[in-house]
Short mmCIF file of C-alpha atoms in Angstrom, two decimals:
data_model
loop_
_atom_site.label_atom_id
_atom_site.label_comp_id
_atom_site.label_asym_id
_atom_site.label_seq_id
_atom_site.Cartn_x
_atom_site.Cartn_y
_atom_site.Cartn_z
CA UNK A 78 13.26 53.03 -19.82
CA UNK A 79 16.94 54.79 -19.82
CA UNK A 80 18.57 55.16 -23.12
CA UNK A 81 20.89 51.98 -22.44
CA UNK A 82 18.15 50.05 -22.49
CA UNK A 83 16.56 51.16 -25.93
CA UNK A 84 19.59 50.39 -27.55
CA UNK A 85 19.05 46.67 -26.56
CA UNK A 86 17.57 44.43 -29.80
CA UNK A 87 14.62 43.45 -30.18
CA UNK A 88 13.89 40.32 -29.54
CA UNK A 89 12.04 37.92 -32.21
CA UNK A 90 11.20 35.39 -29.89
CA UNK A 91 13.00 34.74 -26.14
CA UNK A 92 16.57 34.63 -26.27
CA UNK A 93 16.95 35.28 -29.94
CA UNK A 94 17.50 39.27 -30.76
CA UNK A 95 16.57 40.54 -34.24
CA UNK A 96 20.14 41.49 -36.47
CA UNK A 97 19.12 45.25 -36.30
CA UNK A 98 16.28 46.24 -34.81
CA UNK A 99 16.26 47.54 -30.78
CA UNK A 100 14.10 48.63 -28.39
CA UNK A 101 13.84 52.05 -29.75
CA UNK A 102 12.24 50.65 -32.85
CA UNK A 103 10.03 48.56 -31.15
CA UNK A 104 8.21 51.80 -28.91
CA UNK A 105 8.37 54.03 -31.48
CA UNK A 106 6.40 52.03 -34.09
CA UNK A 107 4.30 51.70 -31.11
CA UNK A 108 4.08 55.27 -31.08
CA UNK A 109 2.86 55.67 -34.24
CA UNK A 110 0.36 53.10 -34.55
CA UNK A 111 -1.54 54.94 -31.86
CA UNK A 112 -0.85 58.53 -33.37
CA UNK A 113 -0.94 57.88 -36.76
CA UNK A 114 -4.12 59.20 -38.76
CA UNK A 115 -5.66 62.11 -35.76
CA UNK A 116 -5.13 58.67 -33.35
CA UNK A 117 -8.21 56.93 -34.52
CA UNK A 118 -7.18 54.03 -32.92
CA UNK A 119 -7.22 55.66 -29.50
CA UNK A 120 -10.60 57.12 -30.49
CA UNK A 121 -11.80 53.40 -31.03
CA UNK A 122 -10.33 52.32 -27.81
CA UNK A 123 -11.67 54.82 -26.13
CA UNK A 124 -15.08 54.05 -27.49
CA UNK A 125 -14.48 50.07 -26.28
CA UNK A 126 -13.68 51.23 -23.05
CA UNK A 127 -17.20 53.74 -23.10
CA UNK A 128 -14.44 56.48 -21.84
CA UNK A 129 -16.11 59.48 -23.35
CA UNK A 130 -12.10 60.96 -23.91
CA UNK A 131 -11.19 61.96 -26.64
CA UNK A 132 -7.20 62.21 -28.42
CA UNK A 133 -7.49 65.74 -27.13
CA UNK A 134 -8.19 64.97 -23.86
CA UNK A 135 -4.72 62.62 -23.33
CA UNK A 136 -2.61 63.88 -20.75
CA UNK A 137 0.27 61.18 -21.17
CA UNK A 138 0.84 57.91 -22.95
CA UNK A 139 3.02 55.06 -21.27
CA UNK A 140 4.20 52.01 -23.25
CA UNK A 141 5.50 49.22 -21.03
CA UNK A 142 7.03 46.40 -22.49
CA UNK A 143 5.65 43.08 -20.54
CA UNK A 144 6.41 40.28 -22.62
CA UNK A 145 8.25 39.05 -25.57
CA UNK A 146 6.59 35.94 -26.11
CA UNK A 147 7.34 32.99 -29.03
CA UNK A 148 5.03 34.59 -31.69
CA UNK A 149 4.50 38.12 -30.67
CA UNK A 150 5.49 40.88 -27.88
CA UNK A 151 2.67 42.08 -25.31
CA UNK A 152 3.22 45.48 -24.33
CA UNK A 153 0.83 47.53 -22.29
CA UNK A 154 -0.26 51.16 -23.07
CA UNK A 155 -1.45 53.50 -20.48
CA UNK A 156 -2.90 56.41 -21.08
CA UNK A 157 -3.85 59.66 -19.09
CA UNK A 158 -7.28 61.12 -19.70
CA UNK A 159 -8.70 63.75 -17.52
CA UNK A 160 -8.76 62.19 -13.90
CA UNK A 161 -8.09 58.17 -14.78
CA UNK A 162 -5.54 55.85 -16.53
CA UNK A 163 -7.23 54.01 -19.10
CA UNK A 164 -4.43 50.46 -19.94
CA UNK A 165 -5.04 48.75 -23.16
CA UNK A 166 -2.97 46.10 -24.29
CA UNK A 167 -0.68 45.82 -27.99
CA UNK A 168 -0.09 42.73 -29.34
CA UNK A 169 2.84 42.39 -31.98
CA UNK A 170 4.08 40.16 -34.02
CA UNK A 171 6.89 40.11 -36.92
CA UNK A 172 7.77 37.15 -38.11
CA UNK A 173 5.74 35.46 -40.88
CA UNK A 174 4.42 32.86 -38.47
CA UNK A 175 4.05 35.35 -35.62
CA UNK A 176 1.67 37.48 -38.08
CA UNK A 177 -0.39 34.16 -39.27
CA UNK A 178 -0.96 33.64 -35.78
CA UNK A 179 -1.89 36.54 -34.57
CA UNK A 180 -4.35 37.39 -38.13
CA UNK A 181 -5.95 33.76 -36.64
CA UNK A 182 -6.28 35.14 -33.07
CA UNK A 183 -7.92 38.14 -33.77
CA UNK A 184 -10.63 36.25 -36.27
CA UNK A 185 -11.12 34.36 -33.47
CA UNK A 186 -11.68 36.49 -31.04
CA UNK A 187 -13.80 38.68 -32.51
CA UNK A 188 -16.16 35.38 -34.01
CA UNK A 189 -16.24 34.43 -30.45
CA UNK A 190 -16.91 37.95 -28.81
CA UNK A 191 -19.48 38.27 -31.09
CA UNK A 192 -21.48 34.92 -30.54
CA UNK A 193 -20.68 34.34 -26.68
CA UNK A 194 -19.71 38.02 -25.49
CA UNK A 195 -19.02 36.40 -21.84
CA UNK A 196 -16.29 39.01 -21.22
CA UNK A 197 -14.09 36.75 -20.97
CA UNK A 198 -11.81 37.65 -23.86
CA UNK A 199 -10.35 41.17 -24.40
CA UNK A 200 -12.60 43.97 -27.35
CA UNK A 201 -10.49 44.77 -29.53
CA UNK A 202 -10.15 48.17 -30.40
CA UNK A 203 -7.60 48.23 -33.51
CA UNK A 204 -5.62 46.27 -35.39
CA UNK A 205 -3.12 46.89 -38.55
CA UNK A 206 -0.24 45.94 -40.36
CA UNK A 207 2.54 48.87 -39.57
CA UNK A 208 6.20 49.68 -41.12
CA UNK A 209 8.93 48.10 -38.62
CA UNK A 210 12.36 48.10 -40.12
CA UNK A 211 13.02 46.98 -43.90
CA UNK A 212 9.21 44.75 -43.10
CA UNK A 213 5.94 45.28 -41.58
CA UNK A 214 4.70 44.09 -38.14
CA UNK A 215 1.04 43.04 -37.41
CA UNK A 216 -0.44 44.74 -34.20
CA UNK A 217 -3.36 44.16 -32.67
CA UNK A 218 -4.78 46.94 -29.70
CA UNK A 219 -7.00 45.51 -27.03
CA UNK A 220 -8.59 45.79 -24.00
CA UNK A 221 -6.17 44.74 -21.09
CA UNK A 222 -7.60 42.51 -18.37
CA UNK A 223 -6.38 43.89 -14.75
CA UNK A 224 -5.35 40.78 -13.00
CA UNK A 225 -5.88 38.02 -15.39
CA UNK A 226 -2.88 35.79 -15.74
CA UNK A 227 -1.52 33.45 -18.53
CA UNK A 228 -1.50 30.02 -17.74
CA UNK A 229 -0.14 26.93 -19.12
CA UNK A 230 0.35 23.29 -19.66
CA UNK A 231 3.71 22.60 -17.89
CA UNK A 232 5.79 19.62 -17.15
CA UNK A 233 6.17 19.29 -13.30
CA UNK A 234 9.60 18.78 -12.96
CA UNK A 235 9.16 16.28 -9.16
CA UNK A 236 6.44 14.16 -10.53
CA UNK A 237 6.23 14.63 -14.81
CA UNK A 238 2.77 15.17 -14.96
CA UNK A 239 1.26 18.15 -16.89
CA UNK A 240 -0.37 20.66 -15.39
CA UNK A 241 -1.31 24.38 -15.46
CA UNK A 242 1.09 26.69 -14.57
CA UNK A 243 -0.54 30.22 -13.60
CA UNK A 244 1.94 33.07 -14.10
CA UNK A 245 1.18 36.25 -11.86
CA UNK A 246 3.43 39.09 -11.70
CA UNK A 247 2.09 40.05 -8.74
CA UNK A 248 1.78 36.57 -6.42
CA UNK A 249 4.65 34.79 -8.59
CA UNK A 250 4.08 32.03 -10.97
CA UNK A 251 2.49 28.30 -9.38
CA UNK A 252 0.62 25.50 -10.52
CA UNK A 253 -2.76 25.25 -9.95
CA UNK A 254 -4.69 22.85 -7.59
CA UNK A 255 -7.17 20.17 -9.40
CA UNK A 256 -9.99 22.01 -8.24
CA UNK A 257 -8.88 25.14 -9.87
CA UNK A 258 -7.87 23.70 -12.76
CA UNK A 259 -11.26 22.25 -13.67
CA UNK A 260 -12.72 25.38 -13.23
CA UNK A 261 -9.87 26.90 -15.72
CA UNK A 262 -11.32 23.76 -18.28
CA UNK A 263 -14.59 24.77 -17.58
CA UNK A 264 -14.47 28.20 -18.20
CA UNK A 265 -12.37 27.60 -21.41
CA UNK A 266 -15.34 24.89 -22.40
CA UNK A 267 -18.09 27.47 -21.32
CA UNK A 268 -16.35 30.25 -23.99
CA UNK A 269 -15.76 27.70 -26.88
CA UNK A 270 -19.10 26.13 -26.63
#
């Protein structure tokens, strides 16, 4: 990202910046929540991802912003070790709500990873509550799932009727087919029962 660009502010939720805080702030608290403490959190997502690599092995670490969502900001971190990129993913949030929400999430992924364990929702390697600005911010470090996508319910505009809009970077965003999503409620049905 060029130096323009850090200077931008960082956004609390789409379309509404924070009073002080940039870009720059954002990536480097990043920063340290994966260096911080010998990088123990890298050790533990290396150990998720049964890598092997260790902190001294890292060759480079890229943090991409991809999101900046209602309640928190996805970004994804790739890192460098010996011949391979291993991505994780960083959920923040900083808002009180954004932090309740994402506290919830994490319960609730790890209650579920530990009773189903379908692989169907992320490990998580690390979480903690980190200095950002005059407050704290809540991130949590996961796995990142290559080619999932976010979907969801969405108005369509011709005909009113809800249904689930898949977004893919890669494709572009579209709504699903009936067929597809029933399997997307069945899958979601298979995980939470």
């Amino acid at each position: 990202m060029d130096e323009s660009n850090l200077g931008l502010p960082f956004l609390l939720a789409p379309n509404k910046p924070h009073s002080s805080l940039t870009l720059r702030d954002y990536f480097h608290a990043l920063e340290q929540f994966l260096l911080e403490e010998g990088g123990m959190r890298l050790a533990a997502a290396f150990r998720l991802r049964h890598s092997g690599a260790s902190v001294r092995d890292i060759k480079e670490i890229r943090i991409r912003s991809e999101k900046h969502g209602t309640f928190y900001h996805i970004a994804s971190i790739e890192i460098k070790v010996h011949d391979r990129t291993l991505t994780f993913a960083t959920s923040t949030a900083v808002t009180d709500r954004g932090k309740r929400c994402l506290h919830r999430e994490l319960d609730v992924i790890k209650l579920l990873n530990r009773l189903r364990g379908y692989g169907y929702l992320p490990g998580i390697a690390a979480a903690a509550e980190i200095p950002f600005g005059d407050s704290t911010a809540a991130v949590m470090m996961s796995e990142w799932f290559e080619d999932h996508h976010e979907w969801h319910l969405h108005e369509d505009e011709p005909g009113g009727i809800q249904r689930i809009l898949l977004w893919d970077k890669r494709k572009g965003d579209r709504y699903l087919s009936r067929t597809e999503a029933a399997e997307v409620y069945r899958r979601c049905a298979n995980i939470l029962t």
